[in-house]
Short mmCIF file of C-alpha atoms and ligand atoms in Angstrom, two decimals:
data_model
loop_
_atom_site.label_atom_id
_atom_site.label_comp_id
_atom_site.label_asym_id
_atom_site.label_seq_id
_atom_site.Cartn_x
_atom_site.Cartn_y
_atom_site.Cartn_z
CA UNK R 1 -86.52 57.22 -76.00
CA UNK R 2 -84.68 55.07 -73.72
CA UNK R 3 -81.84 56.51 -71.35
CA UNK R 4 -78.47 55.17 -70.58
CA UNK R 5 -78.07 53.56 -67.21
CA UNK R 6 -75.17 55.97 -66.33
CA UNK R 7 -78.18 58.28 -66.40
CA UNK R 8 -80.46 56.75 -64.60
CA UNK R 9 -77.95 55.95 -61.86
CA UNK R 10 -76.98 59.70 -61.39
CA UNK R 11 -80.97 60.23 -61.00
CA UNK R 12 -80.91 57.45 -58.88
CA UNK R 13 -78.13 58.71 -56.68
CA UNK R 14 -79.69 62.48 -56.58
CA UNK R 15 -83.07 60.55 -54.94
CA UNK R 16 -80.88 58.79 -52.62
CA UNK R 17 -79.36 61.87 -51.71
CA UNK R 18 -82.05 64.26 -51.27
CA UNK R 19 -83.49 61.37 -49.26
CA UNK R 20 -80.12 61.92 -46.97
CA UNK R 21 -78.72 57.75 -47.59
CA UNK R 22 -75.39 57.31 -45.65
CA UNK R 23 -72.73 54.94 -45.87
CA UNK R 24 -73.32 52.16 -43.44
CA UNK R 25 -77.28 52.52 -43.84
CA UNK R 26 -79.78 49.36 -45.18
CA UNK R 27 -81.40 49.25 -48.26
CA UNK R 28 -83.69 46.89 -49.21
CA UNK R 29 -85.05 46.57 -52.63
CA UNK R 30 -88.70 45.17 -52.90
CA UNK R 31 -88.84 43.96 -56.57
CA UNK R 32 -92.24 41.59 -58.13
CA UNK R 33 -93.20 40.68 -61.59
CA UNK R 34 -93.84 43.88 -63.03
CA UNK R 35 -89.92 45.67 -61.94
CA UNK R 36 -88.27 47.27 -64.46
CA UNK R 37 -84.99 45.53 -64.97
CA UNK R 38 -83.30 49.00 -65.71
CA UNK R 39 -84.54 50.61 -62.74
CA UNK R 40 -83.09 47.58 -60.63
CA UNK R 41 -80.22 47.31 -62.14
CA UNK R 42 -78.99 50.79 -61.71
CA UNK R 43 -80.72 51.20 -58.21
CA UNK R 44 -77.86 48.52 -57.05
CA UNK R 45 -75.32 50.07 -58.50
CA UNK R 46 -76.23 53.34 -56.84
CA UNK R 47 -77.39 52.02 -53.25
CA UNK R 48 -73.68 50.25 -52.90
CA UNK R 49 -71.57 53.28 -54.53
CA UNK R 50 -73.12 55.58 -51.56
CA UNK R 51 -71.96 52.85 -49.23
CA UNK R 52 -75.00 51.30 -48.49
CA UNK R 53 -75.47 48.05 -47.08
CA UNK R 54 -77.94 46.41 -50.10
CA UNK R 55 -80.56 43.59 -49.74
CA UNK R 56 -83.09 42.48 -52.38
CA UNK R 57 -86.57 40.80 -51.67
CA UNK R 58 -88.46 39.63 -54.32
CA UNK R 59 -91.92 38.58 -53.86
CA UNK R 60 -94.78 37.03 -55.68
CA UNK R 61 -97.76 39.21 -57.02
CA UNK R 62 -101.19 39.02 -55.10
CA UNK R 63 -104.74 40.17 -56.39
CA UNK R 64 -104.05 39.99 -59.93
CA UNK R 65 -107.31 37.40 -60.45
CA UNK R 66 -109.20 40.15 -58.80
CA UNK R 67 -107.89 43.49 -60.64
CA UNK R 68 -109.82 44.33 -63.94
CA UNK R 69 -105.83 45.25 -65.28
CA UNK R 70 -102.46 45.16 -65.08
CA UNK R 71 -102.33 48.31 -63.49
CA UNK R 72 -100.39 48.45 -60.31
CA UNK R 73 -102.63 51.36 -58.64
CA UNK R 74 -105.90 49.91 -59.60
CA UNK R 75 -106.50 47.30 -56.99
CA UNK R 76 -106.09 48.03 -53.51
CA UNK R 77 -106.32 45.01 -51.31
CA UNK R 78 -104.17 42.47 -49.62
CA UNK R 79 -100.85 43.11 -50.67
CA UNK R 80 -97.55 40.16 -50.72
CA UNK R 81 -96.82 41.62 -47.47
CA UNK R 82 -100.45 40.48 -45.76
CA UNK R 83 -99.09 37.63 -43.23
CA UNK R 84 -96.00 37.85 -44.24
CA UNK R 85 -94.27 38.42 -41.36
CA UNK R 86 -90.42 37.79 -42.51
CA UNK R 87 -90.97 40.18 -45.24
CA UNK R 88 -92.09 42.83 -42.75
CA UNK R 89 -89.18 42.10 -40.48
CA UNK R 90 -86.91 42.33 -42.85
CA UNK R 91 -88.17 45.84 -44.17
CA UNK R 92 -88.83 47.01 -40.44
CA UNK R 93 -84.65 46.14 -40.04
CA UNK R 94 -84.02 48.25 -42.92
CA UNK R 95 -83.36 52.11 -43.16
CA UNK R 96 -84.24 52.71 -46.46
CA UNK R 97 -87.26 50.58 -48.79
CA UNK R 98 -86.43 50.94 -52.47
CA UNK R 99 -90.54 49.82 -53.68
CA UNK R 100 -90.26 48.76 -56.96
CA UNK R 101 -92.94 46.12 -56.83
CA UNK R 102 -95.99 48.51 -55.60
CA UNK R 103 -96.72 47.85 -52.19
CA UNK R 104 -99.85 50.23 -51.70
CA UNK R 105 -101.73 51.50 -48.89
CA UNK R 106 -101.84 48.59 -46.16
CA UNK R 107 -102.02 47.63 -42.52
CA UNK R 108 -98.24 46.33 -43.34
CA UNK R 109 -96.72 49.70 -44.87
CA UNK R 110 -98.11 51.89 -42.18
CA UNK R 111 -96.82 49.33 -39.45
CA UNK R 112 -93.02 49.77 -41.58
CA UNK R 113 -93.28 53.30 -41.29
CA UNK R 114 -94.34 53.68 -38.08
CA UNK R 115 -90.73 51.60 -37.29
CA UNK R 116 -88.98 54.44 -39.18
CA UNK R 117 -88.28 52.84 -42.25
CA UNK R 118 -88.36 55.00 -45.09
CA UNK R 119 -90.41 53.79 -48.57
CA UNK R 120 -89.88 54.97 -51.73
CA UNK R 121 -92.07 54.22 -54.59
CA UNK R 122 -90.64 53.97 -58.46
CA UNK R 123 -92.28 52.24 -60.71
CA UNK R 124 -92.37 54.75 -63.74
CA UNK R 125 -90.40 54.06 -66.83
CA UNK R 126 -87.33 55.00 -66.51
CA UNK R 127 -87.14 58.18 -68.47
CA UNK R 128 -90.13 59.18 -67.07
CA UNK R 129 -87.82 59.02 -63.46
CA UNK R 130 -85.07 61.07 -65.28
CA UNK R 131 -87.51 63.26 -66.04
CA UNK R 132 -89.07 63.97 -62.95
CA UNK R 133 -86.23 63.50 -60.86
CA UNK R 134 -86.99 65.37 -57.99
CA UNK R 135 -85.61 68.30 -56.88
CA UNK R 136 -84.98 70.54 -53.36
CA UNK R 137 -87.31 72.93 -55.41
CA UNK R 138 -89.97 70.60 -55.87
CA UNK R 139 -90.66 69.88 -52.07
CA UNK R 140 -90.48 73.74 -51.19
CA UNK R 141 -93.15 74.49 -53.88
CA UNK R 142 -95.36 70.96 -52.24
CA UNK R 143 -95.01 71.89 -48.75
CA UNK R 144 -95.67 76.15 -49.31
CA UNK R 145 -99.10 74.11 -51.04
CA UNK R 146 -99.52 71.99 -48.02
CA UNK R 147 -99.38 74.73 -45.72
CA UNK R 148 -102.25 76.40 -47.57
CA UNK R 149 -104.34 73.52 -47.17
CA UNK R 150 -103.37 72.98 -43.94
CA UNK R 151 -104.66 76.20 -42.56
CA UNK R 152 -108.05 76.25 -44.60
CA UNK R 153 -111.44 74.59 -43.63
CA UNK R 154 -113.07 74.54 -47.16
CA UNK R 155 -111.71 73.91 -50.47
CA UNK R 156 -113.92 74.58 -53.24
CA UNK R 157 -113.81 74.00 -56.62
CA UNK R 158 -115.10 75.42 -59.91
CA UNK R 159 -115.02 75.07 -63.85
CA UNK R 160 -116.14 77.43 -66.40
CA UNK R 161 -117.50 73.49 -67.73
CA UNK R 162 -119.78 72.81 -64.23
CA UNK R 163 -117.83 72.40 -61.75
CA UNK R 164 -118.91 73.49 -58.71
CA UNK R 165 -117.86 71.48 -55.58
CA UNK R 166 -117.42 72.27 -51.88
CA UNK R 167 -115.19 70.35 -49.46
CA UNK R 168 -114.94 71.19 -45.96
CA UNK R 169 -111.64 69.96 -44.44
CA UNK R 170 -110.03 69.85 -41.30
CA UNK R 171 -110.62 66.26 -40.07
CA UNK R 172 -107.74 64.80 -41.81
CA UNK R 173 -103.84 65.29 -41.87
CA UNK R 174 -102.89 67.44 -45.63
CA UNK R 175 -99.88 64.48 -47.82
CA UNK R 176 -96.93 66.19 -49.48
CA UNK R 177 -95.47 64.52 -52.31
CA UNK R 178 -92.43 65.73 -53.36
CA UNK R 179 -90.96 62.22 -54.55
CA UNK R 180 -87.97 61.88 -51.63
CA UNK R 181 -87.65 60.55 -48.13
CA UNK R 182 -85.98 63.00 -46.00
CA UNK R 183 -86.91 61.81 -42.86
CA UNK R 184 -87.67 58.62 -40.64
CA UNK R 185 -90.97 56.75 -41.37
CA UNK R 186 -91.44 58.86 -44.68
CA UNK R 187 -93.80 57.54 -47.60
CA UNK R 188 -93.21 58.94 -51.01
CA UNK R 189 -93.60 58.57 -54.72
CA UNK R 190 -90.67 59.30 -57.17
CA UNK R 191 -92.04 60.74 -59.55
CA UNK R 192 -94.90 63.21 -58.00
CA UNK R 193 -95.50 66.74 -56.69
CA UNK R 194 -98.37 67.41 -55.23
CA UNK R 195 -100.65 68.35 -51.66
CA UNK R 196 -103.68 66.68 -51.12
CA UNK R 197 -106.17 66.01 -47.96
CA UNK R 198 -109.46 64.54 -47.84
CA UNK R 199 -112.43 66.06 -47.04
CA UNK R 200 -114.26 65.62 -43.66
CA UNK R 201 -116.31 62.79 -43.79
CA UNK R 202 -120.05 62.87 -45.38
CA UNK R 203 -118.70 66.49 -46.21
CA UNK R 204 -118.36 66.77 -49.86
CA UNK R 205 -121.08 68.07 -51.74
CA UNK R 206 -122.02 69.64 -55.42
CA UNK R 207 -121.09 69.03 -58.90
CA UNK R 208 -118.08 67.45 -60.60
CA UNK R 209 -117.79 67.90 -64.55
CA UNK R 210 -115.18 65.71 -66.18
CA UNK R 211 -114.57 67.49 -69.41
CA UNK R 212 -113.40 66.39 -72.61
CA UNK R 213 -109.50 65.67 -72.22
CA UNK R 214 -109.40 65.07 -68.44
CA UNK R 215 -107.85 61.73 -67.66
CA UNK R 216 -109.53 58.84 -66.20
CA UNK R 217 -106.83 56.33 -63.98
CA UNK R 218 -106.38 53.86 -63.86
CA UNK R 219 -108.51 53.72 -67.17
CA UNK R 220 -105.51 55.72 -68.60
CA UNK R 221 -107.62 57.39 -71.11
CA UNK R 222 -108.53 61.07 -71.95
CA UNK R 223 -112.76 61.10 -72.00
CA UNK R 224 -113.96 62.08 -75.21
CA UNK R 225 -117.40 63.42 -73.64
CA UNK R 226 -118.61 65.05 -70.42
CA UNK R 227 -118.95 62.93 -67.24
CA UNK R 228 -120.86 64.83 -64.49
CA UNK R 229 -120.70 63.41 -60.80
CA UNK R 230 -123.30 64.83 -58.59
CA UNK R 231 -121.87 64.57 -55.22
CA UNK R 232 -123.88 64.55 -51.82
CA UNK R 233 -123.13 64.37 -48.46
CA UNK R 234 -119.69 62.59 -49.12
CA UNK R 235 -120.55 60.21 -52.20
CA UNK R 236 -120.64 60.49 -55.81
CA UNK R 237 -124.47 59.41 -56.21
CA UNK R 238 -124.85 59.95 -60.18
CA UNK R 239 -122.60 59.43 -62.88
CA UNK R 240 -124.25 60.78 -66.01
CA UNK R 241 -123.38 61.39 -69.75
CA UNK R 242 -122.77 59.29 -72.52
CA UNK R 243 -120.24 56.36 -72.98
CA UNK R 244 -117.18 57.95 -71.17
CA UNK R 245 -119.67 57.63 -68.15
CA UNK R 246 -121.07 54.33 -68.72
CA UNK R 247 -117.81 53.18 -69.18
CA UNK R 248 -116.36 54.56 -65.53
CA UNK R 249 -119.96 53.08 -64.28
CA UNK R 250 -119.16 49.59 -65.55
CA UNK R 251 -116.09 49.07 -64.31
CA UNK R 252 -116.78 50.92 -60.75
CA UNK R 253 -119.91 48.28 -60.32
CA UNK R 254 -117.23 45.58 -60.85
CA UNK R 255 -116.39 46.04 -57.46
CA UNK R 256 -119.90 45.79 -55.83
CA UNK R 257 -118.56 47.77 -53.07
CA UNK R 258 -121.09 51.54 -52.31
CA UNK R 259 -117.41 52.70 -50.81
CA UNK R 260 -115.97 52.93 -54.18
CA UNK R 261 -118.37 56.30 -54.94
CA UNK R 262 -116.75 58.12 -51.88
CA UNK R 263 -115.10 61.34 -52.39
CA UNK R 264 -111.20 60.73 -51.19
CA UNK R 265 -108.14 62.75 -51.72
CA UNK R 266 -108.39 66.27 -53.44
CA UNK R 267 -105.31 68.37 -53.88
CA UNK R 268 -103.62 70.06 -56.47
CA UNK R 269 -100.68 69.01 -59.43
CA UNK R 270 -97.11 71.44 -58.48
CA UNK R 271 -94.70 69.35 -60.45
CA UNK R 272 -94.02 71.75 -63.70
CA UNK R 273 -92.19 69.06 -65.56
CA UNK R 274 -95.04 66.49 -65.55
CA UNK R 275 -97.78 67.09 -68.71
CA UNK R 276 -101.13 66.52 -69.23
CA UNK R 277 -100.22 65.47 -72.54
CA UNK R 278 -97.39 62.80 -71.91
CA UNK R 279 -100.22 59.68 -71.28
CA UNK R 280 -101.42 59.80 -74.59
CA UNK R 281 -97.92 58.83 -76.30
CA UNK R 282 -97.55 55.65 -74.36
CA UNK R 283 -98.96 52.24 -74.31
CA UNK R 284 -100.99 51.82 -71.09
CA UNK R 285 -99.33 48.95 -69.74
CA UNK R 286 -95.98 50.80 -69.57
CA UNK R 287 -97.26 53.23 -67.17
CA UNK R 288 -99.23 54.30 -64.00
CA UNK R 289 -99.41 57.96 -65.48
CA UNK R 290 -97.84 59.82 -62.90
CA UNK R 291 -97.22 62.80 -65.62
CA UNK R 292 -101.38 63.28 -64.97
CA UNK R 293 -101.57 62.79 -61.62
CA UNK R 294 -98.85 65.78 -61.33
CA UNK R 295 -99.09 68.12 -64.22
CA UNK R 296 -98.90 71.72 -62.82
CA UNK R 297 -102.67 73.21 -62.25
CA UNK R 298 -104.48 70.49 -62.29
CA UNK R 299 -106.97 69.61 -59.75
CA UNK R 300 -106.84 66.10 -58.65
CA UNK R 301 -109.41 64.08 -56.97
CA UNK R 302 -110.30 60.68 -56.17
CA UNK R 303 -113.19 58.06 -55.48
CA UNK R 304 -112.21 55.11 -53.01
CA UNK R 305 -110.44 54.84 -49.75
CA UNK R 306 -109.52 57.66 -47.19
CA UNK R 307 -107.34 54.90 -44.62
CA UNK R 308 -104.32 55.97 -46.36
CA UNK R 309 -104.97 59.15 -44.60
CA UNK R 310 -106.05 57.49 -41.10
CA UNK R 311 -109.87 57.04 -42.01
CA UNK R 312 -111.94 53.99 -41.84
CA UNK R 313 -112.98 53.20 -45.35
CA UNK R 314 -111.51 50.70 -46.75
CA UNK R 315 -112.17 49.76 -50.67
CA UNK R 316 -110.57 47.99 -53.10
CA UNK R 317 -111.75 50.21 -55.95
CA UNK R 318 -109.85 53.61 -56.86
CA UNK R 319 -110.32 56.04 -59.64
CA UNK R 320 -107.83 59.28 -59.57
CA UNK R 321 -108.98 61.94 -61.55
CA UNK R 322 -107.35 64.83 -62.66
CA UNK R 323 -109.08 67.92 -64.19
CA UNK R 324 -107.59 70.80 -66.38
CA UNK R 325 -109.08 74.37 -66.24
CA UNK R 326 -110.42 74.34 -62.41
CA UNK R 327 -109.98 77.45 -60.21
CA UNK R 328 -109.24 75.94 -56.49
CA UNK R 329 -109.98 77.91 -53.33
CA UNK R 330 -108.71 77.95 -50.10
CA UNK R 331 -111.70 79.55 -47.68
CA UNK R 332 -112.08 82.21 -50.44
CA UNK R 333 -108.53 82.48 -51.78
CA UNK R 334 -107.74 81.03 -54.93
CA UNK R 335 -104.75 78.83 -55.22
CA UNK R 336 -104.89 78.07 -58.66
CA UNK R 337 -107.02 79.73 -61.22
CA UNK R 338 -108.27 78.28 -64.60
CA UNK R 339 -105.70 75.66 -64.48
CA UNK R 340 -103.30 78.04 -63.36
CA UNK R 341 -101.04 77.86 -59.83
CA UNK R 342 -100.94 81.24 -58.22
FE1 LIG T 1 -105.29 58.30 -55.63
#
């Protein structure tokens, strides 16, 4: 059901506070094709009732010849901001990035950051945002997660359906995403909650079952059969079962890029009012499916890039997968068990 934009600016305005906006401060709202006019709308009126001083830049779409959909998360190249160097001064001179267009992983956004800027991503309907607004509660429960991973060299994963996975860890920086900016140079995603790292490179090794349910994204579907990965030194290096996996083959080969099969982030879900069941009641060009990405218990893993994380592989093809029913361990501790968080 929709929501009223009164609600949707309150939501808007607990974001902006959580993510500490003062009066005086710059926003800048990066809107493209795909913004949700709602979501705009009632991010203005929220960004000038806290005082702020409020830009808008709008800018064209790139890629969308090369993407095999409409999804926003699917593609992972260039972004409007490649070479665009009045854009980028124009978010580097502002406090606060509202992203509302999808700006991704890129040379560009890390160079913002690294300015101080803030970016926040929202691009979810918006009563999934009302939903999921985030909470003070939500980043204590994704940083206590973060600190687990943090401290652990091997995460390992297994499923009463075949799972059976080992990641040793260390070699990159753990991501907390508790869907607010708090402080200079943050990244974040409103709506999310979860930690995730990557393992060490060439590390990952064993067996990944995607069971019946799981969710495939951005294929925004729940598999009807088994998929198993077998995954050596780093790489899925066979996808196997019946037309669930020749479907995730096809479209992976699309890219003609061997980088694609690499193991990348692996975390866990923490945000208890995302569900696994949300993505099947809505069309899959009205969302990114952040409800799977972050459903309590789940473990979720990825194939593609690890440069988001300060690694050097760079692909344009990325699959997020997460799985129900896993127990996760943290150098022999479980953190979640059957699908459970402990
Ligand atoms: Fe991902």
């Amino acid at each position: 059901m929709p929501i009223s934009d009164h609600q949707l600016i309150s939501a808007w305005k607990q974001v902006l506070t959580l993510s500490k906006l003062e009066h005086g401060q710059t926003v800048t709202i990066l809107t493209g094709a795909s913004t949700h006019p709602q979501t705009l709308a009632c991010a203005l009126v929220a960004t000038q009732d806290m005082g702020a001083i409020v830009n808008r830049l709008d800018l064209p779409p790139a890629n969308g010849e090369k993407a095999h959909s409409r999804d926003s998360l699917a593609y992972l190249g260039t972004t409007p901001l490649t070479g665009n160097t009045a854009a980028i001064a124009m978010l580097k001179a502002s406090d606060l990035v509202l992203d509302l267009m999808t700006l991704l992983f890129s040379a560009e956004q890390h160079d913002i950051l690294a300015s101080g800027t803030k970016i926040l991503l929202a691009v979810e309907p918006p009563e999934v945002l009302a939903r999921l607004v985030p909470t003070e509660a939500d980043r204590a429960r994704v940083l206590a997660g973060a600190a687990k991973i943090a401290a652990a060299r091997e995460m390992h994963i297994v499923s009463a359906s075949g799972t059976d996975l080992r990641c040793p860890m260390g070699e990159f920086p753990v991501i907390s995403e508790y869907g607010f900016v708090d402080e200079p140079g943050r990244w974040d995603h409103w709506p999310s909650g979860f930690a995730l790292t990557f393992p060490n490179e060439g590390g990952a090794h064993g067996t990944i079952v995607i069971d019946k349910g799981d969710i495939l994204l951005p294929q925004k579907r729940y598999c009807s059969d088994r998929i198993v990965l077998t995954i050596e030194r780093g790489y899925a290096t066979r996808i196997e079962g019946g037309i669930d996996a020749e479907l995730l083959s096809d479209y992976m080969a699309g890219f003609n890029d061997p980088e694609a099969f690499a193991i990348s982030h692996i975390g866990w879900g923490l945000q208890p009012r995302a569900r696994w069941s949300t993505l099947g009641l809505y069309d899959r060009e009205a969302t990114i499916g952040m409800d799977a990405r972050a459903f309590e218990g789940n473990f979720l893993f990825s194939l593609g890039p690890n440069n988001e994380a300060g690694g050097s592989r760079t692909t344009t093809c990325h699959i997020d997968i997460p799985l129900r029913k896993c127990t996760v361990s943290l150098d022999g501790r479980d953190v979640v068990r059957e699908g459970k968080v402990l």
